[in-house]
mmCIF file of C-alpha atoms in Angstrom:
data_model
loop_
_atom_site.group_PDB
_atom_site.id
_atom_site.type_symbol
_atom_site.label_atom_id
_atom_site.label_comp_id
_atom_site.label_asym_id
_atom_site.label_seq_id
_atom_site.Cartn_x
_atom_site.Cartn_y
_atom_site.Cartn_z
ATOM 1 C CA MET Y 1 178.186 115.637 137.808
ATOM 2 C CA LYS Y 2 175.906 112.848 140.087
ATOM 3 C CA ALA Y 3 176.067 110.014 138.169
ATOM 4 C CA TRP Y 4 172.818 109.210 135.820
ATOM 5 C CA VAL Y 5 173.549 112.965 133.646
ATOM 6 C CA LYS Y 6 177.019 111.957 133.270
ATOM 7 C CA ARG Y 7 175.639 108.266 131.331
ATOM 8 C CA GLY Y 8 173.796 110.193 130.047
ATOM 9 C CA ALA Y 9 176.128 112.713 127.994
ATOM 10 C CA ILE Y 10 177.831 109.037 127.232
ATOM 11 C CA ALA Y 11 175.180 107.815 125.725
ATOM 12 C CA LEU Y 12 173.643 111.472 123.804
ATOM 13 C CA LEU Y 13 177.431 111.541 123.063
ATOM 14 C CA SER Y 14 178.107 107.548 121.431
ATOM 15 C CA VAL Y 15 174.763 108.638 119.552
ATOM 16 C CA TRP Y 16 175.715 111.354 117.833
ATOM 17 C CA LEU Y 17 179.488 109.871 116.968
ATOM 18 C CA VAL Y 18 177.282 106.676 115.625
ATOM 19 C CA ILE Y 19 175.461 109.071 113.448
ATOM 20 C CA PHE Y 20 177.705 111.646 112.536
ATOM 21 C CA PHE Y 21 180.522 108.574 111.303
ATOM 22 C CA TRP Y 22 178.405 106.085 110.057
ATOM 23 C CA GLN Y 23 178.313 105.544 106.220
ATOM 24 C CA ALA Y 24 175.830 104.105 103.483
ATOM 25 C CA PRO Y 25 177.376 101.927 102.133
ATOM 26 C CA VAL Y 26 178.888 101.002 98.651
ATOM 27 C CA VAL Y 27 176.011 100.661 96.032
ATOM 28 C CA TYR Y 28 178.626 98.574 93.403
ATOM 29 C CA PRO Y 29 181.803 97.428 95.964
ATOM 30 C CA GLN Y 30 182.649 95.065 92.963
ATOM 31 C CA GLN Y 31 184.411 98.188 91.368
ATOM 32 C CA ALA Y 32 187.611 98.052 93.484
ATOM 33 C CA SER Y 33 189.546 100.919 92.100
ATOM 34 C CA HIS Y 34 188.987 103.417 94.909
ATOM 35 C CA GLU Y 35 189.474 106.296 91.672
ATOM 36 C CA PRO Y 36 186.372 107.660 89.964
ATOM 37 C CA PRO Y 37 185.660 106.420 86.109
ATOM 38 C CA VAL Y 38 186.274 108.109 82.850
ATOM 39 C CA ALA Y 39 182.493 109.399 82.419
ATOM 40 C CA GLN Y 40 182.127 106.917 78.624
ATOM 41 C CA GLU Y 41 178.407 107.993 79.148
ATOM 42 C CA ILE Y 42 177.825 111.489 81.512
ATOM 43 C CA ARG Y 43 175.503 110.463 83.855
ATOM 44 C CA GLY Y 44 175.626 113.810 85.908
ATOM 45 C CA ILE Y 45 173.216 115.577 88.118
ATOM 46 C CA TRP Y 46 173.727 119.229 89.460
ATOM 47 C CA MET Y 47 172.822 119.572 93.218
ATOM 48 C CA THR Y 48 172.579 123.653 94.200
ATOM 49 C CA ASP Y 49 174.440 124.770 97.298
ATOM 50 C CA VAL Y 50 170.464 125.099 99.608
ATOM 51 C CA GLY Y 51 170.584 121.798 98.982
ATOM 52 C CA ALA Y 52 174.143 120.276 99.314
ATOM 53 C CA ALA Y 53 175.013 122.228 102.697
ATOM 54 C CA LEU Y 54 171.454 120.750 104.181
ATOM 55 C CA MET Y 55 171.914 117.365 103.540
ATOM 56 C CA TYR Y 56 175.817 118.203 105.256
ATOM 57 C CA SER Y 57 174.383 119.835 107.755
ATOM 58 C CA SER Y 58 171.991 116.505 108.018
ATOM 59 C CA THR Y 59 174.914 114.024 108.116
ATOM 60 C CA ARG Y 60 172.626 112.965 104.881
ATOM 61 C CA LEU Y 61 175.370 113.444 102.653
ATOM 62 C CA ASP Y 62 176.325 109.153 102.603
ATOM 63 C CA GLU Y 63 172.642 108.374 101.495
ATOM 64 C CA VAL Y 64 172.189 111.041 98.942
ATOM 65 C CA VAL Y 65 176.068 110.422 96.749
ATOM 66 C CA ALA Y 66 174.766 106.459 97.562
ATOM 67 C CA ASN Y 67 170.911 107.409 95.754
ATOM 68 C CA LEU Y 68 173.055 108.777 92.899
ATOM 69 C CA ALA Y 69 174.773 105.543 92.392
ATOM 70 C CA LYS Y 70 171.477 103.523 92.600
ATOM 71 C CA HIS Y 71 170.071 105.852 89.702
ATOM 72 C CA HIS Y 72 173.014 104.314 88.224
ATOM 73 C CA LEU Y 73 174.412 108.091 87.746
ATOM 74 C CA ASN Y 74 178.265 108.778 87.783
ATOM 75 C CA THR Y 75 178.953 112.684 87.932
ATOM 76 C CA LEU Y 76 177.877 114.970 90.578
ATOM 77 C CA TYR Y 77 178.209 118.769 89.905
ATOM 78 C CA PRO Y 78 177.438 120.304 93.535
ATOM 79 C CA ALA Y 79 177.195 123.829 92.998
ATOM 80 C CA VAL Y 80 181.100 125.766 95.073
ATOM 81 C CA TRP Y 81 180.484 129.774 94.394
ATOM 82 C CA ASP Y 82 176.503 131.254 95.038
ATOM 83 C CA ARG Y 83 175.804 134.782 95.800
ATOM 84 C CA GLY Y 84 179.649 135.835 96.208
ATOM 85 C CA TYR Y 85 180.028 133.045 98.903
ATOM 86 C CA THR Y 86 182.005 129.461 98.635
ATOM 87 C CA LEU Y 87 180.500 126.007 99.251
ATOM 88 C CA TYR Y 88 183.957 125.112 101.284
ATOM 89 C CA PRO Y 89 186.749 127.168 103.490
ATOM 90 C CA SER Y 90 188.430 129.416 100.428
ATOM 91 C CA LYS Y 91 191.706 130.256 101.277
ATOM 92 C CA VAL Y 92 190.969 133.154 98.628
ATOM 93 C CA THR Y 93 187.416 135.311 99.177
ATOM 94 C CA PRO Y 94 189.200 136.190 102.355
ATOM 95 C CA GLU Y 95 191.670 138.126 100.793
ATOM 96 C CA VAL Y 96 189.608 140.420 98.713
ATOM 97 C CA GLY Y 97 186.394 141.559 101.756
ATOM 98 C CA GLY Y 98 185.110 137.919 100.982
ATOM 99 C CA LYS Y 99 183.864 135.473 103.716
ATOM 100 C CA ARG Y 100 185.582 132.097 104.217
ATOM 101 C CA ARG Y 101 182.550 129.943 103.661
ATOM 102 C CA ASP Y 102 179.175 130.204 103.051
ATOM 103 C CA PRO Y 103 177.148 131.864 105.955
ATOM 104 C CA LEU Y 104 174.252 129.402 105.299
ATOM 105 C CA LEU Y 105 177.135 126.462 107.040
ATOM 106 C CA ALA Y 106 178.142 128.220 110.051
ATOM 107 C CA ILE Y 107 176.457 125.908 111.798
ATOM 108 C CA PRO Y 108 177.259 125.538 115.521
ATOM 109 C CA PHE Y 109 179.096 122.381 116.743
ATOM 110 C CA LEU Y 110 178.905 121.070 113.399
ATOM 111 C CA PRO Y 111 183.069 118.934 112.441
ATOM 112 C CA PHE Y 112 184.850 120.218 110.209
ATOM 113 C CA GLN Y 113 182.787 122.217 107.825
ATOM 114 C CA ASP Y 114 183.955 121.483 104.886
ATOM 115 C CA ALA Y 115 181.045 120.251 102.893
ATOM 116 C CA LEU Y 116 182.693 120.092 98.982
ATOM 117 C CA ALA Y 117 185.698 117.544 101.308
ATOM 118 C CA GLY Y 118 182.344 115.650 102.535
ATOM 119 C CA LEU Y 119 180.741 115.759 98.957
ATOM 120 C CA VAL Y 120 184.557 114.420 97.421
ATOM 121 C CA HIS Y 121 184.722 111.121 99.670
ATOM 122 C CA GLN Y 122 181.461 110.539 99.415
ATOM 123 C CA ALA Y 123 181.504 110.785 95.836
ATOM 124 C CA HIS Y 124 185.018 108.256 95.243
ATOM 125 C CA ARG Y 125 183.730 106.382 97.979
ATOM 126 C CA GLN Y 126 180.870 105.533 95.498
ATOM 127 C CA HIS Y 127 182.510 105.681 92.075
ATOM 128 C CA LEU Y 128 181.160 108.715 90.604
ATOM 129 C CA ARG Y 129 183.156 112.063 89.387
ATOM 130 C CA LEU Y 130 182.379 114.592 91.658
ATOM 131 C CA ILE Y 131 183.219 117.901 89.296
ATOM 132 C CA PRO Y 132 182.595 120.938 91.314
ATOM 133 C CA TRP Y 133 180.109 123.554 89.117
ATOM 134 C CA PHE Y 134 181.157 127.426 89.214
ATOM 135 C CA GLU Y 135 177.443 128.125 89.284
ATOM 136 C CA TYR Y 136 177.303 132.081 90.026
ATOM 137 C CA GLY Y 137 180.636 133.094 87.589
ATOM 138 C CA LEU Y 138 180.756 136.732 86.789
ATOM 139 C CA ILE Y 139 177.502 136.968 89.002
ATOM 140 C CA ILE Y 140 177.901 138.952 92.395
ATOM 141 C CA PRO Y 141 175.003 140.490 94.448
ATOM 142 C CA THR Y 142 175.896 143.988 95.053
ATOM 143 C CA SER Y 143 175.120 142.785 99.020
ATOM 144 C CA SER Y 144 178.058 140.464 99.095
ATOM 145 C CA PRO Y 145 180.962 141.223 100.536
ATOM 146 C CA ILE Y 146 182.935 141.473 97.808
ATOM 147 C CA ALA Y 147 180.819 143.493 96.057
ATOM 148 C CA THR Y 148 181.014 145.992 98.600
ATOM 149 C CA ALA Y 149 184.182 146.095 98.970
ATOM 150 C CA HIS Y 150 185.119 146.271 95.526
ATOM 151 C CA PRO Y 151 182.755 148.148 94.160
ATOM 152 C CA ASP Y 152 185.339 149.311 90.803
ATOM 153 C CA TRP Y 153 185.085 145.151 89.934
ATOM 154 C CA LEU Y 154 181.172 145.211 88.974
ATOM 155 C CA THR Y 155 179.894 146.886 85.564
ATOM 156 C CA LEU Y 156 177.869 148.745 84.664
ATOM 157 C CA THR Y 157 175.046 149.333 81.891
ATOM 158 C CA GLN Y 158 174.917 152.675 79.781
ATOM 159 C CA ALA Y 159 172.188 153.684 82.262
ATOM 160 C CA GLY Y 160 175.411 153.388 84.854
ATOM 161 C CA ALA Y 161 173.437 150.502 86.772
ATOM 162 C CA THR Y 162 174.734 147.404 88.442
ATOM 163 C CA VAL Y 163 171.839 146.122 87.934
ATOM 164 C CA ALA Y 164 169.712 145.709 85.487
ATOM 165 C CA ASN Y 165 166.419 144.332 86.475
ATOM 166 C CA PRO Y 166 166.858 145.066 90.091
ATOM 167 C CA LEU Y 167 163.986 144.224 92.558
ATOM 168 C CA THR Y 168 162.634 145.148 95.949
ATOM 169 C CA PRO Y 169 162.571 142.783 98.538
ATOM 170 C CA ALA Y 170 160.035 141.610 101.163
ATOM 171 C CA PRO Y 171 159.674 144.944 103.340
ATOM 172 C CA ARG Y 172 158.827 143.849 106.692
ATOM 173 C CA LEU Y 173 162.110 140.892 106.159
ATOM 174 C CA PRO Y 174 165.070 142.214 108.649
ATOM 175 C CA LYS Y 175 167.852 143.408 106.192
ATOM 176 C CA SER Y 176 169.579 139.976 106.044
ATOM 177 C CA LEU Y 177 167.032 137.990 105.348
ATOM 178 C CA GLN Y 178 165.549 141.360 102.895
ATOM 179 C CA ASN Y 179 169.372 140.441 100.997
ATOM 180 C CA LEU Y 180 168.801 136.545 101.255
ATOM 181 C CA GLN Y 181 165.982 137.006 99.114
ATOM 182 C CA LEU Y 182 167.206 139.425 96.631
ATOM 183 C CA GLU Y 183 170.406 136.929 96.448
ATOM 184 C CA LEU Y 184 168.430 134.663 95.638
ATOM 185 C CA VAL Y 185 166.054 135.874 93.110
ATOM 186 C CA GLY Y 186 168.653 137.491 91.240
ATOM 187 C CA GLY Y 187 166.826 140.895 92.695
ATOM 188 C CA ASN Y 188 170.663 142.237 93.317
ATOM 189 C CA TRP Y 189 172.724 140.725 91.023
ATOM 190 C CA ALA Y 190 175.186 142.845 89.749
ATOM 191 C CA TRP Y 191 178.536 141.503 87.637
ATOM 192 C CA LEU Y 192 181.558 141.524 87.558
ATOM 193 C CA ASN Y 193 183.699 143.174 84.509
ATOM 194 C CA PRO Y 194 184.968 140.366 83.643
ATOM 195 C CA CYS Y 195 188.121 142.784 81.308
ATOM 196 C CA HIS Y 196 188.969 143.586 85.127
ATOM 197 C CA PRO Y 197 192.834 142.688 85.461
ATOM 198 C CA GLU Y 198 191.356 142.108 89.727
ATOM 199 C CA VAL Y 199 189.097 140.099 88.384
ATOM 200 C CA GLN Y 200 189.947 138.382 86.148
ATOM 201 C CA GLY Y 201 193.028 136.918 89.092
ATOM 202 C CA PHE Y 202 190.190 136.285 91.822
ATOM 203 C CA LEU Y 203 188.622 134.112 89.955
ATOM 204 C CA THR Y 204 191.360 132.248 88.321
ATOM 205 C CA ASP Y 205 192.854 132.235 91.855
ATOM 206 C CA LEU Y 206 189.094 130.419 93.494
ATOM 207 C CA ILE Y 207 188.659 127.805 90.305
ATOM 208 C CA VAL Y 208 192.721 126.969 91.420
ATOM 209 C CA ASP Y 209 192.633 127.142 94.095
ATOM 210 C CA VAL Y 210 190.309 123.993 95.181
ATOM 211 C CA VAL Y 211 191.959 121.954 91.772
ATOM 212 C CA ARG Y 212 195.648 122.797 94.234
ATOM 213 C CA ARG Y 213 193.021 121.326 98.004
ATOM 214 C CA TYR Y 214 190.987 119.257 96.874
ATOM 215 C CA LYS Y 215 190.739 115.999 95.178
ATOM 216 C CA VAL Y 216 188.390 117.105 92.774
ATOM 217 C CA ASP Y 217 187.899 115.586 89.116
ATOM 218 C CA GLY Y 218 187.375 118.817 87.374
ATOM 219 C CA ILE Y 219 185.371 122.115 87.536
ATOM 220 C CA GLN Y 220 182.502 123.536 85.751
ATOM 221 C CA LEU Y 221 181.766 126.881 84.568
ATOM 222 C CA ASP Y 222 178.044 127.485 82.872
ATOM 223 C CA ASP Y 223 176.009 129.890 81.169
ATOM 224 C CA HIS Y 224 176.537 133.165 83.505
ATOM 225 C CA PHE Y 225 180.638 132.747 82.742
ATOM 226 C CA GLY Y 226 179.874 135.053 79.977
ATOM 227 C CA LEU Y 227 178.003 139.229 80.600
ATOM 228 C CA PRO Y 228 174.620 140.503 79.555
ATOM 229 C CA VAL Y 229 175.120 142.813 76.076
ATOM 230 C CA GLU Y 230 173.947 145.834 77.480
ATOM 231 C CA PHE Y 231 176.699 145.692 80.442
ATOM 232 C CA GLY Y 232 179.931 146.499 79.528
ATOM 233 C CA TYR Y 233 179.463 150.732 80.277
ATOM 234 C CA ASP Y 234 181.863 151.161 83.084
ATOM 235 C CA PRO Y 235 184.858 153.407 83.210
ATOM 236 C CA TYR Y 236 187.580 150.691 83.528
ATOM 237 C CA THR Y 237 186.072 149.019 79.877
ATOM 238 C CA ILE Y 238 185.134 152.046 78.622
ATOM 239 C CA GLU Y 239 189.156 153.684 79.042
ATOM 240 C CA LEU Y 240 190.233 150.068 77.737
ATOM 241 C CA TYR Y 241 188.071 150.804 74.603
ATOM 242 C CA ARG Y 242 189.185 153.765 73.917
ATOM 243 C CA GLN Y 243 192.633 152.781 73.745
ATOM 244 C CA ASP Y 244 191.941 149.832 71.463
ATOM 245 C CA HIS Y 245 190.164 152.706 69.276
ATOM 246 C CA GLY Y 246 192.184 155.914 68.883
ATOM 247 C CA GLY Y 247 189.973 157.262 72.311
ATOM 248 C CA ILE Y 248 187.149 157.164 70.470
ATOM 249 C CA ASP Y 249 183.979 155.533 73.081
ATOM 250 C CA PRO Y 250 181.990 152.192 72.631
ATOM 251 C CA PRO Y 251 178.913 152.833 70.935
ATOM 252 C CA THR Y 252 176.042 152.736 72.782
ATOM 253 C CA ASP Y 253 174.313 150.347 70.964
ATOM 254 C CA PRO Y 254 175.750 147.687 73.096
ATOM 255 C CA ARG Y 255 174.803 144.857 70.308
ATOM 256 C CA ASN Y 256 176.340 146.527 67.565
ATOM 257 C CA SER Y 257 178.759 143.948 66.158
ATOM 258 C CA GLU Y 258 181.903 145.097 66.684
ATOM 259 C CA TRP Y 259 181.081 146.853 70.075
ATOM 260 C CA MET Y 260 180.439 142.865 71.064
ATOM 261 C CA ALA Y 261 183.282 141.167 69.630
ATOM 262 C CA TRP Y 262 185.120 143.294 71.773
ATOM 263 C CA ARG Y 263 183.787 142.080 75.079
ATOM 264 C CA SER Y 264 183.279 138.180 74.164
ATOM 265 C CA ARG Y 265 187.338 138.492 73.157
ATOM 266 C CA HIS Y 266 188.408 139.316 76.465
ATOM 267 C CA ILE Y 267 185.297 136.912 78.124
ATOM 268 C CA THR Y 268 187.431 133.858 75.547
ATOM 269 C CA ASP Y 269 190.652 135.131 77.503
ATOM 270 C CA LEU Y 270 189.675 134.718 80.988
ATOM 271 C CA PHE Y 271 188.041 131.792 80.093
ATOM 272 C CA SER Y 272 191.848 130.613 78.944
ATOM 273 C CA GLN Y 273 193.782 132.129 80.896
ATOM 274 C CA ILE Y 274 191.375 130.149 83.428
ATOM 275 C CA SER Y 275 191.158 126.529 81.871
ATOM 276 C CA GLN Y 276 195.510 126.932 81.162
ATOM 277 C CA ALA Y 277 195.897 127.516 85.184
ATOM 278 C CA VAL Y 278 193.629 124.801 85.990
ATOM 279 C CA LYS Y 279 196.201 122.322 83.416
ATOM 280 C CA GLU Y 280 199.081 124.074 85.094
ATOM 281 C CA VAL Y 281 198.199 122.303 88.184
ATOM 282 C CA ASN Y 282 196.605 119.156 87.494
ATOM 283 C CA PRO Y 283 196.274 118.215 83.278
ATOM 284 C CA GLU Y 284 194.183 115.257 84.108
ATOM 285 C CA THR Y 285 191.600 117.728 85.305
ATOM 286 C CA VAL Y 286 188.315 118.299 83.627
ATOM 287 C CA ILE Y 287 187.137 121.935 82.322
ATOM 288 C CA SER Y 288 183.549 121.033 81.885
ATOM 289 C CA LEU Y 289 181.045 123.560 80.743
ATOM 290 C CA SER Y 290 177.442 124.067 80.317
ATOM 291 C CA PRO Y 291 175.962 126.859 78.272
ATOM 292 C CA ASN Y 292 173.119 128.144 76.558
ATOM 293 C CA PRO Y 293 172.930 126.789 72.426
ATOM 294 C CA PRO Y 294 175.463 128.984 70.711
ATOM 295 C CA GLY Y 295 173.358 131.700 69.159
ATOM 296 C CA PHE Y 296 171.777 132.100 72.435
ATOM 297 C CA ALA Y 297 174.974 132.662 74.669
ATOM 298 C CA TYR Y 298 176.321 134.632 71.970
ATOM 299 C CA ARG Y 299 173.545 137.203 71.269
ATOM 300 C CA GLU Y 300 172.438 137.384 75.041
ATOM 301 C CA TYR Y 301 175.289 136.621 77.094
ATOM 302 C CA LEU Y 302 178.424 137.722 74.476
ATOM 303 C CA GLN Y 303 179.428 133.775 75.388
ATOM 304 C CA ASP Y 304 181.392 132.863 72.080
ATOM 305 C CA TRP Y 305 181.766 129.284 73.687
ATOM 306 C CA PRO Y 306 182.109 127.267 70.555
ATOM 307 C CA GLN Y 307 185.676 128.669 69.523
ATOM 308 C CA TRP Y 308 186.442 127.785 73.108
ATOM 309 C CA VAL Y 309 186.078 124.026 72.615
ATOM 310 C CA GLU Y 310 188.035 124.346 68.865
ATOM 311 C CA GLN Y 311 190.702 125.645 70.603
ATOM 312 C CA GLY Y 312 191.089 122.568 73.317
ATOM 313 C CA TRP Y 313 190.426 124.948 76.658
ATOM 314 C CA VAL Y 314 187.141 122.597 77.471
ATOM 315 C CA ASP Y 315 187.001 118.739 78.036
ATOM 316 C CA GLU Y 316 183.560 118.409 78.234
ATOM 317 C CA VAL Y 317 180.178 120.258 76.705
ATOM 318 C CA ILE Y 318 176.101 119.924 78.743
ATOM 319 C CA VAL Y 319 174.404 122.100 76.355
ATOM 320 C CA GLN Y 320 171.412 123.598 78.193
ATOM 321 C CA VAL Y 321 168.282 122.343 76.261
ATOM 322 C CA TYR Y 322 165.627 123.847 79.084
ATOM 323 C CA ARG Y 323 162.298 122.600 76.591
ATOM 324 C CA ASP Y 324 159.216 122.111 77.777
ATOM 325 C CA SER Y 325 157.663 120.287 74.430
ATOM 326 C CA ILE Y 326 159.516 117.412 72.359
ATOM 327 C CA ASP Y 327 159.033 119.218 69.610
ATOM 328 C CA ALA Y 328 161.152 122.091 70.495
ATOM 329 C CA PHE Y 329 163.896 119.726 72.442
ATOM 330 C CA ASN Y 330 165.136 117.737 69.015
ATOM 331 C CA GLY Y 331 164.125 120.958 67.428
ATOM 332 C CA SER Y 332 167.535 121.770 69.492
ATOM 333 C CA LEU Y 333 169.408 118.735 69.217
ATOM 334 C CA TYR Y 334 169.993 119.118 65.943
ATOM 335 C CA ASN Y 335 169.291 122.980 64.736
ATOM 336 C CA ASP Y 336 171.466 124.423 67.470
ATOM 337 C CA GLY Y 337 174.335 124.754 65.291
ATOM 338 C CA PHE Y 338 176.269 123.114 68.793
ATOM 339 C CA ALA Y 339 176.424 119.149 67.087
ATOM 340 C CA TYR Y 340 179.038 118.388 65.239
ATOM 341 C CA LEU Y 341 181.550 119.205 68.611
ATOM 342 C CA ASN Y 342 180.351 116.267 69.691
ATOM 343 C CA GLN Y 343 183.243 115.089 67.197
ATOM 344 C CA MET Y 344 185.787 117.031 69.456
ATOM 345 C CA ILE Y 345 184.508 116.360 72.453
ATOM 346 C CA PRO Y 346 181.895 114.500 74.206
ATOM 347 C CA VAL Y 347 178.511 116.612 73.940
ATOM 348 C CA GLY Y 348 176.070 116.078 76.382
ATOM 349 C CA ILE Y 349 172.707 117.597 77.287
ATOM 350 C CA GLY Y 350 171.149 119.320 80.163
ATOM 351 C CA LEU Y 351 167.907 118.266 81.577
ATOM 352 C CA TYR Y 352 165.783 120.301 83.241
ATOM 353 C CA THR Y 353 163.393 118.561 85.501
ATOM 354 C CA GLY Y 354 160.864 121.345 86.055
ATOM 355 C CA PRO Y 355 160.988 123.961 89.641
ATOM 356 C CA PHE Y 356 160.228 123.134 93.014
ATOM 357 C CA PRO Y 357 156.669 123.416 92.917
ATOM 358 C CA ALA Y 358 156.418 121.260 89.688
ATOM 359 C CA PRO Y 359 158.778 118.760 88.938
ATOM 360 C CA LYS Y 360 158.217 117.016 85.758
ATOM 361 C CA SER Y 361 157.526 113.227 85.106
ATOM 362 C CA ILE Y 362 159.504 110.639 84.610
ATOM 363 C CA GLU Y 363 158.179 110.495 81.243
ATOM 364 C CA HIS Y 364 158.761 113.300 80.294
ATOM 365 C CA ILE Y 365 162.085 113.061 81.619
ATOM 366 C CA GLN Y 366 162.724 109.560 80.147
ATOM 367 C CA ALA Y 367 161.905 110.842 76.898
ATOM 368 C CA GLN Y 368 164.294 113.609 76.722
ATOM 369 C CA VAL Y 369 166.865 110.908 77.123
ATOM 370 C CA ASP Y 370 165.428 108.664 74.324
ATOM 371 C CA ALA Y 371 166.081 112.008 72.940
ATOM 372 C CA VAL Y 372 168.858 112.620 73.387
ATOM 373 C CA LYS Y 373 170.478 108.711 73.271
ATOM 374 C CA SER Y 374 168.867 109.188 69.400
ATOM 375 C CA ALA Y 375 170.351 112.408 68.560
ATOM 376 C CA GLY Y 376 173.838 110.054 68.934
ATOM 377 C CA TYR Y 377 175.373 112.896 72.383
ATOM 378 C CA ARG Y 378 177.237 111.421 74.497
ATOM 379 C CA GLY Y 379 175.481 111.765 77.580
ATOM 380 C CA VAL Y 380 172.772 113.965 79.652
ATOM 381 C CA ALA Y 381 172.322 115.850 83.342
ATOM 382 C CA PHE Y 382 170.196 117.224 85.349
ATOM 383 C CA PHE Y 383 168.941 120.179 86.362
ATOM 384 C CA CYS Y 384 168.313 119.508 89.741
ATOM 385 C CA TRP Y 385 169.152 116.709 91.714
ATOM 386 C CA GLU Y 386 165.770 118.406 94.306
ATOM 387 C CA THR Y 387 163.447 117.788 91.686
ATOM 388 C CA THR Y 388 164.815 114.822 90.410
ATOM 389 C CA LEU Y 389 165.355 112.915 92.746
ATOM 390 C CA TRP Y 390 164.858 114.817 96.368
ATOM 391 C CA LEU Y 391 161.743 116.139 98.060
ATOM 392 C CA PHE Y 392 160.892 118.310 94.761
ATOM 393 C CA LYS Y 393 160.585 115.259 92.786
ATOM 394 C CA HIS Y 394 157.207 114.527 90.869
ATOM 395 C CA SER Y 395 157.003 110.469 90.414
ATOM 396 C CA PRO Y 396 157.432 108.140 93.439
ATOM 397 C CA ARG Y 397 160.322 107.337 94.374
ATOM 398 C CA SER Y 398 160.122 103.048 93.077
ATOM 399 C CA ALA Y 399 158.890 105.070 90.065
ATOM 400 C CA ILE Y 400 161.800 106.716 89.216
ATOM 401 C CA GLN Y 401 164.069 103.966 90.730
ATOM 402 C CA THR Y 402 163.095 102.092 87.609
ATOM 403 C CA GLY Y 403 163.133 103.835 85.532
ATOM 404 C CA PHE Y 404 166.242 105.642 85.361
ATOM 405 C CA GLN Y 405 167.639 101.818 85.788
ATOM 406 C CA ASN Y 406 165.969 100.722 82.442
ATOM 407 C CA LEU Y 407 167.463 103.705 80.857
ATOM 408 C CA PHE Y 408 171.077 103.234 82.377
ATOM 409 C CA PRO Y 409 170.948 99.330 82.874
ATOM 410 C CA ILE Y 410 174.799 99.188 83.624
ATOM 411 C CA PRO Y 411 176.173 100.900 86.347
#
């Protein structure tokens, strides 16, 4: 090899190593402990799997997490279970026919290949809690290898459909991109059957595996850990219902009160199983839940989550109050039937900072945070990082940082 070629290769490698291993400075180094603080006031933010994958692949996780600390946030909820894939190398998904990790992270020549490990490391460097968010819960696209390997795990509508509202992909796209399009917009979303023992075992193992292998501060499930009310008519669930009801079939009305309560109990049992399994591994692990307000959660998704809080299976709740008008927002804070739970555990409020094409202004965000504080809740979480602090944010960077530091004056 010619000398100039060798020198050039060494120079390029050196630059790459500097870029890869350089880390953003710790924002508040005076916080000497390496352990993240207990969140007295929840100041959280959700990060999608796509955002996390992009930042990991571009070696910018350190800058992103440092920026959260600069905005006086203290908790990061990164999506780690989406579209039937994990953000990290899973030991559980390959055992049931799935991929080891999300194909979005299969980047050639990128070492380590573990975005979750990177997120945990950077969050704890900056004294943030890192709570993996199992965003898809019971949702799984029909194109997922797991769904393909286990069609009997999927529940059905009364019409025998696995997808309630199927969509048609763009016809000119390759098949793989058609599947990705449907996965991202919900056009092929099926639902895992919470009554099925193999599904119960899989989801419990999936979550417990993360708690065992990573120094996470908690785990989070959300509104997708439920079941749309029109589902539950698959053969397994029908037979299980018959066994409990002397051979009688489930009601044809999916909103029959007894039928709703029966299915809801199975979701509750699964949540209890997961919570207890996590606590057996590490009693200090925070069980976080981010549901819709109780009435909607039960009526549409059979999720009786206030009972989970009352039973002691949840350590914090972030209720999704995604309202545009401040009047509707305040109405939900005071009238949607969850304020009393704030006396049992920390209850925060999830704020929607807008879709990518139309993110909300810092003034809108400030008004909602002020309303949450006035109502006496224990903090907020922003959905999502991409429209709050990243590329799709509405307001100028300086205005956002000033606004956040005014809202949260103490880091």
